[in-house]
PDB file of C-alpha atoms in Angstrom:
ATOM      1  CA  UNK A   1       0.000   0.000   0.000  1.00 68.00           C
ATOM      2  CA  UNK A   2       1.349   3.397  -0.916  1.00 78.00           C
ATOM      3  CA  UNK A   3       2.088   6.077   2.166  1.00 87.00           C
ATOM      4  CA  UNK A   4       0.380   8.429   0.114  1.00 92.00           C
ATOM      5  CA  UNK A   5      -2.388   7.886  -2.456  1.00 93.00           C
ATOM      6  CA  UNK A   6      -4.378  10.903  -4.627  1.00 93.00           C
ATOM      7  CA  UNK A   7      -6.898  10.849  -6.814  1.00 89.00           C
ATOM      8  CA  UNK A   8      -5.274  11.565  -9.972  1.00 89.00           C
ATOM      9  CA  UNK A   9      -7.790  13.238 -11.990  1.00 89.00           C
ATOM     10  CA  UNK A  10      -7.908  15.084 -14.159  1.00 93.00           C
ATOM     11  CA  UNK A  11     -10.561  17.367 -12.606  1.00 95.00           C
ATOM     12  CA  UNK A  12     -11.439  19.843 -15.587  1.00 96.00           C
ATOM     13  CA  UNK A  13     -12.967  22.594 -14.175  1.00 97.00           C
ATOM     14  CA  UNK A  14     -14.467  26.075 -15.786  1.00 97.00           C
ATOM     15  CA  UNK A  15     -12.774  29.514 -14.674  1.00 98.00           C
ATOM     16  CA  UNK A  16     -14.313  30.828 -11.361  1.00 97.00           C
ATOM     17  CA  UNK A  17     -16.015  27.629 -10.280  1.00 97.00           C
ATOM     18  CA  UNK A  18     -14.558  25.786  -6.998  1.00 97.00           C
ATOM     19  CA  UNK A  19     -12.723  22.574  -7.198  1.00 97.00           C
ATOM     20  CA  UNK A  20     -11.975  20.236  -4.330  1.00 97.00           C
ATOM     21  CA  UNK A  21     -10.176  17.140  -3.919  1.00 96.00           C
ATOM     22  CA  UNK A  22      -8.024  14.898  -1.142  1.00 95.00           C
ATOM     23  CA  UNK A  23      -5.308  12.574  -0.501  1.00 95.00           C
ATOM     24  CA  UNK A  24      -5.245   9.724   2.187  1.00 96.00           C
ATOM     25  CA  UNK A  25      -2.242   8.643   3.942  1.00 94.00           C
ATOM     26  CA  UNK A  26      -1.309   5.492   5.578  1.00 92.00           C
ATOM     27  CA  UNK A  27       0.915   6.177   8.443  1.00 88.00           C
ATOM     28  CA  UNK A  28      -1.067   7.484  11.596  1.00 86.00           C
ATOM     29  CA  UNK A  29       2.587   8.876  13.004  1.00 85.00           C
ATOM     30  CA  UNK A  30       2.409  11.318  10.153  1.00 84.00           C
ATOM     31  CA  UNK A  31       3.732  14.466  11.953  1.00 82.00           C
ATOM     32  CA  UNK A  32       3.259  17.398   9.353  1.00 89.00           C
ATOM     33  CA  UNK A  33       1.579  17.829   5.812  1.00 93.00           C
ATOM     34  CA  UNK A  34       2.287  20.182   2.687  1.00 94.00           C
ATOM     35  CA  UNK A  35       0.584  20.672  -0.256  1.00 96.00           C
ATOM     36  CA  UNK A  36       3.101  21.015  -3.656  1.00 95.00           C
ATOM     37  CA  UNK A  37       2.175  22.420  -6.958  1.00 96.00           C
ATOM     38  CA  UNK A  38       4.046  21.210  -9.848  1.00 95.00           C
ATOM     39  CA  UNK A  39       3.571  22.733 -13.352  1.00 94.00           C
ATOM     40  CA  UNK A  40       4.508  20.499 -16.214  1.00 86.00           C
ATOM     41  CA  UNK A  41       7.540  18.486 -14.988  1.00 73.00           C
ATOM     42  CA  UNK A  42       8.966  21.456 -13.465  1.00 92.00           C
ATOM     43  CA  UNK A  43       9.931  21.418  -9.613  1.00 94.00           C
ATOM     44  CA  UNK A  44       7.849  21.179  -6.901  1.00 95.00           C
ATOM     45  CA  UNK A  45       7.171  24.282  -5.180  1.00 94.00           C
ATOM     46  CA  UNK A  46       5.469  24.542  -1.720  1.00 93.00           C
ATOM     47  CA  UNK A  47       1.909  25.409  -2.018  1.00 95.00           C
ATOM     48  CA  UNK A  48       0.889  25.280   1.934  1.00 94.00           C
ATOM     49  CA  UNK A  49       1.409  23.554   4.935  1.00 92.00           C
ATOM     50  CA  UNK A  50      -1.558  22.229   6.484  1.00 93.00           C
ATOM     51  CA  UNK A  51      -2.236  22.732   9.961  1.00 89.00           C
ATOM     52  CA  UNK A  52      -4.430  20.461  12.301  1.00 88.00           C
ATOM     53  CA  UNK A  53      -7.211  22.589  12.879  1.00 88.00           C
ATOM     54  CA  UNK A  54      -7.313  23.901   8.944  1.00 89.00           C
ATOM     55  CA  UNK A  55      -5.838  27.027   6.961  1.00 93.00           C
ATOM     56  CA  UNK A  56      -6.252  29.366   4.053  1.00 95.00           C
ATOM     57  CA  UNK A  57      -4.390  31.026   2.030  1.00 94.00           C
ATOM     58  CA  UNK A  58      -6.253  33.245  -0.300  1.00 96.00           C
ATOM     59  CA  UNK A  59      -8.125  31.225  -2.677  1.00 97.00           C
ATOM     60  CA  UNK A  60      -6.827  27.866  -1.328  1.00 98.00           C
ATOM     61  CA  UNK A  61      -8.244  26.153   1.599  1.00 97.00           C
ATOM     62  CA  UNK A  62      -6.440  23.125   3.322  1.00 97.00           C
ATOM     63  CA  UNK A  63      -7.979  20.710   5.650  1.00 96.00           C
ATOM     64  CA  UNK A  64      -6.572  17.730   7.865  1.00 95.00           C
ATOM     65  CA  UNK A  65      -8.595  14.835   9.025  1.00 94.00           C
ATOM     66  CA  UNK A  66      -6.110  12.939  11.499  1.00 92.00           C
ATOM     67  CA  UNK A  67      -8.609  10.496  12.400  1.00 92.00           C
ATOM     68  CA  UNK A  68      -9.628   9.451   9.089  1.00 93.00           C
ATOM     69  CA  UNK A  69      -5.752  10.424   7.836  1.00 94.00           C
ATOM     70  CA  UNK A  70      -6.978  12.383   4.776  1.00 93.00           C
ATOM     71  CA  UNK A  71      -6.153  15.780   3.433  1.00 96.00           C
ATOM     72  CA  UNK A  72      -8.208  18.157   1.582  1.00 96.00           C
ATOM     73  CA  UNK A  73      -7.317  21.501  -0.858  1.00 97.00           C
ATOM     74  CA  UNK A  74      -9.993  23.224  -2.279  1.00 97.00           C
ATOM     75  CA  UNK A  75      -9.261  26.003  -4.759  1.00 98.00           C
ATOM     76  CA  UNK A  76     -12.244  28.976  -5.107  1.00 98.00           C
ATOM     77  CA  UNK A  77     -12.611  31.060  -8.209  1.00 98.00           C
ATOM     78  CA  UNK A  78     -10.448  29.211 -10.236  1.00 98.00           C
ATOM     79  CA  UNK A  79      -8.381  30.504 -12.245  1.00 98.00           C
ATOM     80  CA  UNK A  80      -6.443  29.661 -15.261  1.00 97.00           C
ATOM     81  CA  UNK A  81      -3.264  29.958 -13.436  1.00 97.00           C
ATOM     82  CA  UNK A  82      -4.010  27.411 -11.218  1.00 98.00           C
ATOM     83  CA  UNK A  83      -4.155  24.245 -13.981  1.00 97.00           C
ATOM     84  CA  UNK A  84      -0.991  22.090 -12.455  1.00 97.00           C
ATOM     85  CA  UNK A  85      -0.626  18.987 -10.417  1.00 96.00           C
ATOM     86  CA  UNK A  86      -0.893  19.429  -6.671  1.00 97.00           C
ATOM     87  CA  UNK A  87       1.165  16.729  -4.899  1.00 95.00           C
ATOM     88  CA  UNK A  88       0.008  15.614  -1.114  1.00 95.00           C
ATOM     89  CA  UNK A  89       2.964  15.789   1.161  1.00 93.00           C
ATOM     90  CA  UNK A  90       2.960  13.855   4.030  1.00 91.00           C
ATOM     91  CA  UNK A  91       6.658  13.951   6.628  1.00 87.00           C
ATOM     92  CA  UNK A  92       7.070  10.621   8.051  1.00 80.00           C
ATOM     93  CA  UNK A  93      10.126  10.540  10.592  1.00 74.00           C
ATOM     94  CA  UNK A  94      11.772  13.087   9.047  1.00 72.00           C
ATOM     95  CA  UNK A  95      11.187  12.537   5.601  1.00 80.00           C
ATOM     96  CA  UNK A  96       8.989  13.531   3.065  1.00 85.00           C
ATOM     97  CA  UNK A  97       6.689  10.954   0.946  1.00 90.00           C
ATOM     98  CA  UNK A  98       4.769  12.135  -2.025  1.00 92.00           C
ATOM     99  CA  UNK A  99       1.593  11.435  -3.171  1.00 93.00           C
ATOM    100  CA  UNK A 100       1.581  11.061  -7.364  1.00 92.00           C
ATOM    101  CA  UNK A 101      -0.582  13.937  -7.796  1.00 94.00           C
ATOM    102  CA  UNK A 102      -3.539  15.283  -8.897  1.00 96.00           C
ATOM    103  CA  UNK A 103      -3.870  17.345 -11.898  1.00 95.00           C
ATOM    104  CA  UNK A 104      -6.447  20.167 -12.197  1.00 97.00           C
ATOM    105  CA  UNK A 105      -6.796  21.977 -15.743  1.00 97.00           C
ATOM    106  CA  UNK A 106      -8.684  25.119 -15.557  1.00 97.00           C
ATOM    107  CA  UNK A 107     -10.588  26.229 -18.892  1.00 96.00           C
ATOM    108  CA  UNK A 108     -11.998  29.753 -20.202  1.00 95.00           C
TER     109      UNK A 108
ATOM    110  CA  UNK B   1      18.722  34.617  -5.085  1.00 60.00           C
ATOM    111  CA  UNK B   2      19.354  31.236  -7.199  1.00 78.00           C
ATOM    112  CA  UNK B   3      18.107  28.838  -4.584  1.00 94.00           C
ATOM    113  CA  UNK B   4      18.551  25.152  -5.776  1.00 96.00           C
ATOM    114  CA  UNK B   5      20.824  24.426  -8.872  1.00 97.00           C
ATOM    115  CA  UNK B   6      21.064  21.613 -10.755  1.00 97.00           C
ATOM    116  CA  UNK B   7      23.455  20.767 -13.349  1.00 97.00           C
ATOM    117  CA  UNK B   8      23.389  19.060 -16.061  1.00 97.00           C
ATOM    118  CA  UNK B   9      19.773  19.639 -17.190  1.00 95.00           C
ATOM    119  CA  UNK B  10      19.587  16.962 -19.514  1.00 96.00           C
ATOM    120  CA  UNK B  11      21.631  13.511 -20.589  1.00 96.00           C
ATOM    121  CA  UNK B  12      21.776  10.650 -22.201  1.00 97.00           C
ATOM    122  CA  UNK B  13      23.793   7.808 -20.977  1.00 96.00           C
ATOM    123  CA  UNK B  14      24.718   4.536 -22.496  1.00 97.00           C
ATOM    124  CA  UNK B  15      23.938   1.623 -20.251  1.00 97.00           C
ATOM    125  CA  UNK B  16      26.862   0.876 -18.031  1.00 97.00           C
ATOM    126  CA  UNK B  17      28.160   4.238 -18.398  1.00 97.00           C
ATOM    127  CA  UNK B  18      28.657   6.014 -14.999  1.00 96.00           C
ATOM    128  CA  UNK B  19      27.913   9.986 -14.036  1.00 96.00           C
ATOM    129  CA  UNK B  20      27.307  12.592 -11.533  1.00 97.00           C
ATOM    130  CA  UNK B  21      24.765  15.057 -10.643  1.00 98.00           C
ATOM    131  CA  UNK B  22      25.368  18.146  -9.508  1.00 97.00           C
ATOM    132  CA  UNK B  23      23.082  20.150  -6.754  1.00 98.00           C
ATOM    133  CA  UNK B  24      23.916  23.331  -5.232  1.00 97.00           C
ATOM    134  CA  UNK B  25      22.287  25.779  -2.757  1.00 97.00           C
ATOM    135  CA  UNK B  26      23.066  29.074  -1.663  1.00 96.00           C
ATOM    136  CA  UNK B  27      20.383  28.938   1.182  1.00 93.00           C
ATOM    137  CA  UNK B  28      22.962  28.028   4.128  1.00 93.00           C
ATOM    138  CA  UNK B  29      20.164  25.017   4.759  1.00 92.00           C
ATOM    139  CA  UNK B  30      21.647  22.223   6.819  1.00 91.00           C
ATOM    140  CA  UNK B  31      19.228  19.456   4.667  1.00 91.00           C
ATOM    141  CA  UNK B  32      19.897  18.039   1.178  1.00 93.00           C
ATOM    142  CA  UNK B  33      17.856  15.421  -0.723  1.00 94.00           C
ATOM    143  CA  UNK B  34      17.850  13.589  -4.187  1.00 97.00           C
ATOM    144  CA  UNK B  35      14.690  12.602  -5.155  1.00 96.00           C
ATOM    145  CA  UNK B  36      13.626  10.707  -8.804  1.00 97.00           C
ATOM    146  CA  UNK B  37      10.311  10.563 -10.009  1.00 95.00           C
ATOM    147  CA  UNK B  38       8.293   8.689 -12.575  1.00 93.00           C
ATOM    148  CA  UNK B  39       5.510   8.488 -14.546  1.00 86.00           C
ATOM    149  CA  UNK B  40       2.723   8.220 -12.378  1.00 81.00           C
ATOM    150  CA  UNK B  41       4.819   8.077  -9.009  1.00 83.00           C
ATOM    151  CA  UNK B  42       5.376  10.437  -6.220  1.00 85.00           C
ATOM    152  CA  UNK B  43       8.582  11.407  -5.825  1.00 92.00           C
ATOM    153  CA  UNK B  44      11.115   8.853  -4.568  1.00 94.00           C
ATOM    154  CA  UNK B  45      13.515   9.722  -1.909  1.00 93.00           C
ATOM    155  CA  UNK B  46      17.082   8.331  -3.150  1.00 96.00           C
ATOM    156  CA  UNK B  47      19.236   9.785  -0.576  1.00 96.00           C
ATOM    157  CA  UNK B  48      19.244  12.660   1.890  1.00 93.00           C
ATOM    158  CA  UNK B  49      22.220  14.033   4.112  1.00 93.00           C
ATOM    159  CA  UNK B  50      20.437  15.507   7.244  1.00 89.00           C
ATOM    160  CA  UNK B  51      23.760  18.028   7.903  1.00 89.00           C
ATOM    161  CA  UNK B  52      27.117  18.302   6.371  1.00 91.00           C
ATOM    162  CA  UNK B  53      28.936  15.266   6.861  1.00 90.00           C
ATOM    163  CA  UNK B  54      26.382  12.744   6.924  1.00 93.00           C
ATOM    164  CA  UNK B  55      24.565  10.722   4.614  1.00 96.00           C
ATOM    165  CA  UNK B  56      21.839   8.174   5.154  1.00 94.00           C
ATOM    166  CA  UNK B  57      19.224   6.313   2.487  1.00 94.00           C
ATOM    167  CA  UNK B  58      16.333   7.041   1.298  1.00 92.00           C
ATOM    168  CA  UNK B  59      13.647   4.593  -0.260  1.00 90.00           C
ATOM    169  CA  UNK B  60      15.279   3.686  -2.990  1.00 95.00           C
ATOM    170  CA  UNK B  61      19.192   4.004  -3.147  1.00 97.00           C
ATOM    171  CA  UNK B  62      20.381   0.912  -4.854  1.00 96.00           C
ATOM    172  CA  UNK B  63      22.319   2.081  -7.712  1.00 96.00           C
ATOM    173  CA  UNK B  64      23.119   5.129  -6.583  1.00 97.00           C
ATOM    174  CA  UNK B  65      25.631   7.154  -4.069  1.00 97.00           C
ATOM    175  CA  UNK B  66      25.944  10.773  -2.918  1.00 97.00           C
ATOM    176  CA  UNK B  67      28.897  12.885  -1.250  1.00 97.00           C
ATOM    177  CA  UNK B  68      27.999  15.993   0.780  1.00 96.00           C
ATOM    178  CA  UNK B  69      30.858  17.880  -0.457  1.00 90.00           C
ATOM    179  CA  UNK B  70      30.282  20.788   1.719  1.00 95.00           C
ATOM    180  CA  UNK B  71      27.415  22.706   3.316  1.00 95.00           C
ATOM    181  CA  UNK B  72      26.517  23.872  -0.400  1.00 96.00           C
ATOM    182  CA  UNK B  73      26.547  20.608  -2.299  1.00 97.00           C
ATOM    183  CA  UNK B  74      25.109  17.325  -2.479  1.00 98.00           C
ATOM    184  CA  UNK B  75      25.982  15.527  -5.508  1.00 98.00           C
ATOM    185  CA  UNK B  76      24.256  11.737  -6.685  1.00 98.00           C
ATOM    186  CA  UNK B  77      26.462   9.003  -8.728  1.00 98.00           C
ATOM    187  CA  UNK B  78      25.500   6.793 -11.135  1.00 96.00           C
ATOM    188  CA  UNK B  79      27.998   4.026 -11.288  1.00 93.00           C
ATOM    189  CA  UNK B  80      27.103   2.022 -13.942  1.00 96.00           C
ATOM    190  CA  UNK B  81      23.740   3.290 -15.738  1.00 95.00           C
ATOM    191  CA  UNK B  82      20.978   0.954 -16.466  1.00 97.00           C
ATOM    192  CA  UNK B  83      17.702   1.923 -18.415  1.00 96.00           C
ATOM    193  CA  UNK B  84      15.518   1.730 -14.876  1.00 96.00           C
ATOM    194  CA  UNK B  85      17.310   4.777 -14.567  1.00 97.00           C
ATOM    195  CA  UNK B  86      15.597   6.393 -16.761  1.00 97.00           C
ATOM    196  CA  UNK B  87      13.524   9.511 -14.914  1.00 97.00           C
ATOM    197  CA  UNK B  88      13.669  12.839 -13.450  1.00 96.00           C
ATOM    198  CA  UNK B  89      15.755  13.692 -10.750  1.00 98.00           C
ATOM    199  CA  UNK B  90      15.354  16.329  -8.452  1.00 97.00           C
ATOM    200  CA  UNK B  91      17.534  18.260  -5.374  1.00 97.00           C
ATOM    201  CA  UNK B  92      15.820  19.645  -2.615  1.00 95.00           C
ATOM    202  CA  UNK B  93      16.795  21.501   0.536  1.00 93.00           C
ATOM    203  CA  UNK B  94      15.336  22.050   3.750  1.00 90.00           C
ATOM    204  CA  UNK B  95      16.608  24.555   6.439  1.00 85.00           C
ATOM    205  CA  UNK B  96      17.082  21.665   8.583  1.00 73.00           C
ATOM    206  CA  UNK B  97      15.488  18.079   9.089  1.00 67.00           C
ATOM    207  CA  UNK B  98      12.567  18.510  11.302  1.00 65.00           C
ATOM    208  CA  UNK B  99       9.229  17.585  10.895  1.00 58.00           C
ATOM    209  CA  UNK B 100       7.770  21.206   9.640  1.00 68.00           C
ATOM    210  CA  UNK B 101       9.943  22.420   7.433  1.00 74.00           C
ATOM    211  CA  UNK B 102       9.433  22.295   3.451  1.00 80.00           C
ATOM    212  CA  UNK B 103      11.873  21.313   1.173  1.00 87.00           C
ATOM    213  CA  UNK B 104      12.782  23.494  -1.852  1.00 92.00           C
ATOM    214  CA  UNK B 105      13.799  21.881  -5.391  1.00 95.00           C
ATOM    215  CA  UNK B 106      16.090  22.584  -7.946  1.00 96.00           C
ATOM    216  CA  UNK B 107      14.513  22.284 -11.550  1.00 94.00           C
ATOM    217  CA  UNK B 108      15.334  18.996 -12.319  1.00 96.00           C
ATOM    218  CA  UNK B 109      17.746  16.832 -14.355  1.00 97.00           C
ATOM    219  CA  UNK B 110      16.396  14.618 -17.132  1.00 96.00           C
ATOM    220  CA  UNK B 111      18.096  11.674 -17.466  1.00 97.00           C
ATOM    221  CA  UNK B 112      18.006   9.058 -20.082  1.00 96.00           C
ATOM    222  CA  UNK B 113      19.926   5.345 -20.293  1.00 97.00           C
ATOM    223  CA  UNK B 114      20.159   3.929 -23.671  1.00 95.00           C
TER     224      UNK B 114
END
């Protein structure tokens, strides 16, 4: 069983509408969880870190379920700039594991 | 403010053939990390050196070794190239290894074994 699994989508969504998806992870010692946005094969870059009792940042909402070990991002008022592949992040002892991603494409 | 370099960004390798990727930071972080990933996989942790002067594996190192060279680099070997090889590799660095702290990546090196 994977550490971290995602939906991979695609989720093809129209500009401005919400979109919301979530990863599960295996290990209950999990100790801290990032969202990643990766564009294309280019590097990951840090989206959020996701705190126990949920955060936002802007248009992006993150949400932590402990006791079912998932992890939610929802993205309001889409935009076109947001169309990449958001990798689930989960630190196990020290080190990160990656969920495979899920893409989003955002059309006009 | 370069961050994360890689070098090279691309190559092509015969099987059997041995190289060495380069990663540099300019971030003072104490954590470095090779990572590979693959076509509908998460990144794979290869290697990481938690501070300068020490190395440990990752999830999957066979095939591979890395030298901390200093505080600034952390480079991955290749020994003898096979096609499973074949993927993206990327450095990452972390102002230290504790549990909160995100990781920042170079732009990748795309590697190919003939």
């Amino acid at each position: 069983r994977k550490e971290v699994e995602q939906d991979p989508g695609p989720f093809n969504v129209p500009e401005g509408a919400t979109v919301a998806f979530n990863c599960t992870y295996s290990n209950s010692a999990s100790q801290s969880f990032f969202w990643y946005r990766q564009d294309c094969r280019k590097e990951p870059k840090l989206l959020m870190s996701v705190y126990s009792s949920g955060n936002e940042d802007g248009r992006f909402t993150a949400q932590l379920n402990r006791a079912s070990q998932y992890i939610s991002l929802l993205i309001r008022d889409s935009k076109l700039s947001d169309s990449a592949t958001y990798l689930c992040v989960v630190n196990i002892d020290y080190k990160l594991s990656f969920g495979a991603g899920t893409t989003v494409t955002v059309r006009a | 403010n370069a961050g994360v370099t890689q070098t090279p960004k691309f190559q092509v390798l015969k099987t059997g053939q041995s190289m060495t990727l380069q990663c540099a930071q300019d971030m003072n972080h104490n954590s470095m990390y090779w990572y590979r990933q693959d076509p509908g996989m998460g990144l794979r942790l290869i290697y990481y050196s938690a501070s300068e002067g020490t190395t440990d594996k990752g999830e999957v190192p066979n095939g591979y070794n890395v030298s901390r060279l200093n505080k600034r680099e952390f480079s991955l070997r290749l020994e003898s190239a096979a096609p499973s090889q074949t993927s993206v590799y990327f450095c990452a660095s972390s102002d230290r290894i504790t549990s909160n702290q995100p990781q920042h990546f170079g732009d990748g090196t795309r590697l190919s074994i003939l």
